[in-house]
């Protein structure tokens, strides 16, 4: 990425998050971090992964050198790309809320909602394996009670 592009993108981030980023140091920090990435990881494509970058900052104990970079990465990793998942969770909660909802504990309701939201993943699960795991746990617990 060119220096002019970095400065332009950094300015855009500063416009969107003025309370979270230090205006005076952020541009220099971003330029230094880009140089660090290029010098240390020119052969490694995983450095472009924001999660990897954040882990690297923390593991090398240089997050204090790049506090704004850490903040930007945390913001990037926590802001959803789309609001679909939150909308799905509300719609799933409506489906799960039934007259029996009052009988459910909050923890169980949360788990059922999560299963409903992530139905694509749950479709791929092998129910036989899950049932077998639960039966083994149940047998262990029954043996411990005796």
Coordinates of C-alpha atoms in Angstrom, one line a residue:
X1 CA 0.0 0.0 0.0
X2 CA 1.3 3.4 -0.9
X3 CA 2.1 6.0 1.7
X4 CA -0.5 8.4 0.3
X5 CA -3.2 5.6 0.6
X6 CA -2.2 4.9 4.1
X7 CA -2.5 8.6 5.0
X8 CA -5.9 8.9 3.3
X9 CA -7.3 5.8 5.0
X10 CA -5.9 6.8 8.3
X11 CA -7.6 10.2 8.0
X12 CA -10.9 8.5 7.2
X13 CA -10.5 6.4 10.3
X14 CA -9.8 9.5 12.4
X15 CA -13.0 11.1 11.1
X16 CA -15.0 8.1 12.1
X17 CA -13.4 7.4 15.5
X18 CA -12.0 10.7 16.8
X19 CA -12.7 9.8 20.4
X20 CA -10.9 6.5 20.2
X21 CA -7.7 7.4 18.3
X22 CA -4.9 9.9 19.0
X23 CA -5.0 12.3 16.1
X24 CA -1.4 13.4 16.5
X25 CA 0.3 10.0 16.4
X26 CA -2.0 7.7 14.5
X27 CA -0.7 8.5 11.0
X28 CA 2.9 8.0 12.0
X29 CA 2.0 4.8 13.9
X30 CA 0.2 3.4 10.9
X31 CA 3.2 4.1 8.6
X32 CA 5.6 2.5 11.1
X33 CA 3.3 -0.5 11.5
X34 CA 3.1 -0.9 7.7
X35 CA 7.0 -0.8 7.5
X36 CA 7.2 -3.4 10.3
X37 CA 4.8 -5.6 8.4
X38 CA 6.7 -5.3 5.2
X39 CA 10.1 -5.9 6.8
X40 CA 9.2 -8.8 9.1
X41 CA 6.5 -10.6 7.0
X42 CA 7.1 -9.9 3.4
X43 CA 6.9 -13.6 2.7
X44 CA 4.0 -14.3 5.0
X45 CA 0.4 -13.6 3.8
X46 CA -1.1 -14.2 7.2
X47 CA 0.1 -10.8 8.4
X48 CA -2.8 -9.3 6.5
X49 CA -5.2 -11.0 8.8
X50 CA -6.4 -8.5 11.5
X51 CA -6.7 -11.2 14.1
X52 CA -3.1 -12.3 13.4
X53 CA -1.9 -8.7 13.6
X54 CA -3.6 -8.2 17.0
X55 CA -2.2 -11.4 18.4
X56 CA 1.2 -10.5 17.1
X57 CA 1.1 -7.1 18.8
X58 CA 0.2 -8.7 22.1
X59 CA 2.5 -11.6 21.9
X60 CA 5.5 -9.5 21.0
X61 CA 4.6 -7.0 23.7
X62 CA 4.6 -4.1 21.3
X63 CA 1.0 -3.0 21.8
X64 CA 2.2 -0.1 23.8
X65 CA 4.3 1.0 20.9
X66 CA 1.2 0.9 18.6
X67 CA -1.8 1.7 20.9
X68 CA -3.8 3.2 18.0
X69 CA -3.2 0.2 15.8
X70 CA -4.4 -2.1 18.6
X71 CA -7.5 0.1 19.0
X72 CA -8.3 0.1 15.3
X73 CA -7.8 -3.7 15.1
X74 CA -10.1 -4.2 18.1
X75 CA -12.8 -2.0 16.6
X76 CA -12.5 -3.7 13.2
X77 CA -12.8 -7.2 14.8
X78 CA -15.8 -6.3 16.9
X79 CA -17.9 -4.3 14.5
X80 CA -20.1 -6.7 12.5
X81 CA -19.8 -6.4 8.7
X82 CA -23.5 -6.7 8.4
X83 CA -26.3 -6.5 10.8
X84 CA -27.8 -9.8 9.6
X85 CA -26.5 -11.8 12.6
X86 CA -28.1 -9.5 15.1
X87 CA -31.4 -9.4 13.2
X88 CA -31.3 -13.2 12.9
X89 CA -30.9 -13.5 16.6
X90 CA -33.9 -11.3 17.3
X91 CA -36.0 -13.2 14.9
X92 CA -34.8 -16.5 16.4
X93 CA -35.6 -15.2 19.8
X94 CA -39.2 -14.5 18.7
X95 CA -39.4 -18.1 17.4
X96 CA -38.0 -19.6 20.6
X97 CA -40.2 -17.5 22.9
X98 CA -43.3 -19.6 23.4
X99 CA -45.7 -20.1 26.2
X100 CA -43.0 -22.5 27.7
X101 CA -40.4 -19.7 27.8
X102 CA -41.3 -18.8 31.3
X103 CA -40.3 -22.3 32.4
X104 CA -36.9 -22.0 30.8
X105 CA -33.9 -20.6 32.6
X106 CA -32.1 -17.7 31.0
X107 CA -29.1 -19.9 30.3
X108 CA -31.1 -22.5 28.5
X109 CA -33.0 -19.8 26.5
X110 CA -29.7 -18.3 25.5
X111 CA -28.4 -21.6 24.3
X112 CA -31.6 -22.4 22.4
X113 CA -31.4 -19.0 20.7
X114 CA -27.8 -19.6 19.8
X115 CA -28.6 -23.0 18.3
X116 CA -31.5 -21.4 16.3
X117 CA -29.3 -18.6 15.0
X118 CA -26.5 -20.9 14.0
X119 CA -28.8 -23.5 12.4
X120 CA -26.5 -23.8 9.3
X121 CA -23.7 -25.2 11.6
X122 CA -26.1 -27.4 13.6
X123 CA -27.4 -29.0 10.4
X124 CA -23.9 -30.4 9.8
X125 CA -23.6 -32.0 13.3
X126 CA -23.9 -35.7 13.7
X127 CA -26.7 -36.2 16.3
X128 CA -25.6 -39.8 16.9
X129 CA -22.2 -38.6 18.2
X130 CA -23.8 -35.9 20.4
X131 CA -26.3 -38.4 21.9
X132 CA -23.4 -40.8 22.5
X133 CA -21.3 -38.1 24.3
X134 CA -24.3 -37.1 26.5
X135 CA -25.0 -40.7 27.4
X136 CA -21.4 -41.2 28.4
X137 CA -21.5 -38.1 30.6
X138 CA -24.8 -39.2 32.1
X139 CA -23.4 -42.7 32.9
X140 CA -20.4 -41.1 34.6
X141 CA -22.6 -38.9 36.7
X142 CA -24.9 -41.8 37.7
X143 CA -21.8 -43.8 38.7
X144 CA -20.5 -41.0 40.8
X145 CA -23.8 -40.7 42.6
X146 CA -23.8 -44.3 43.7

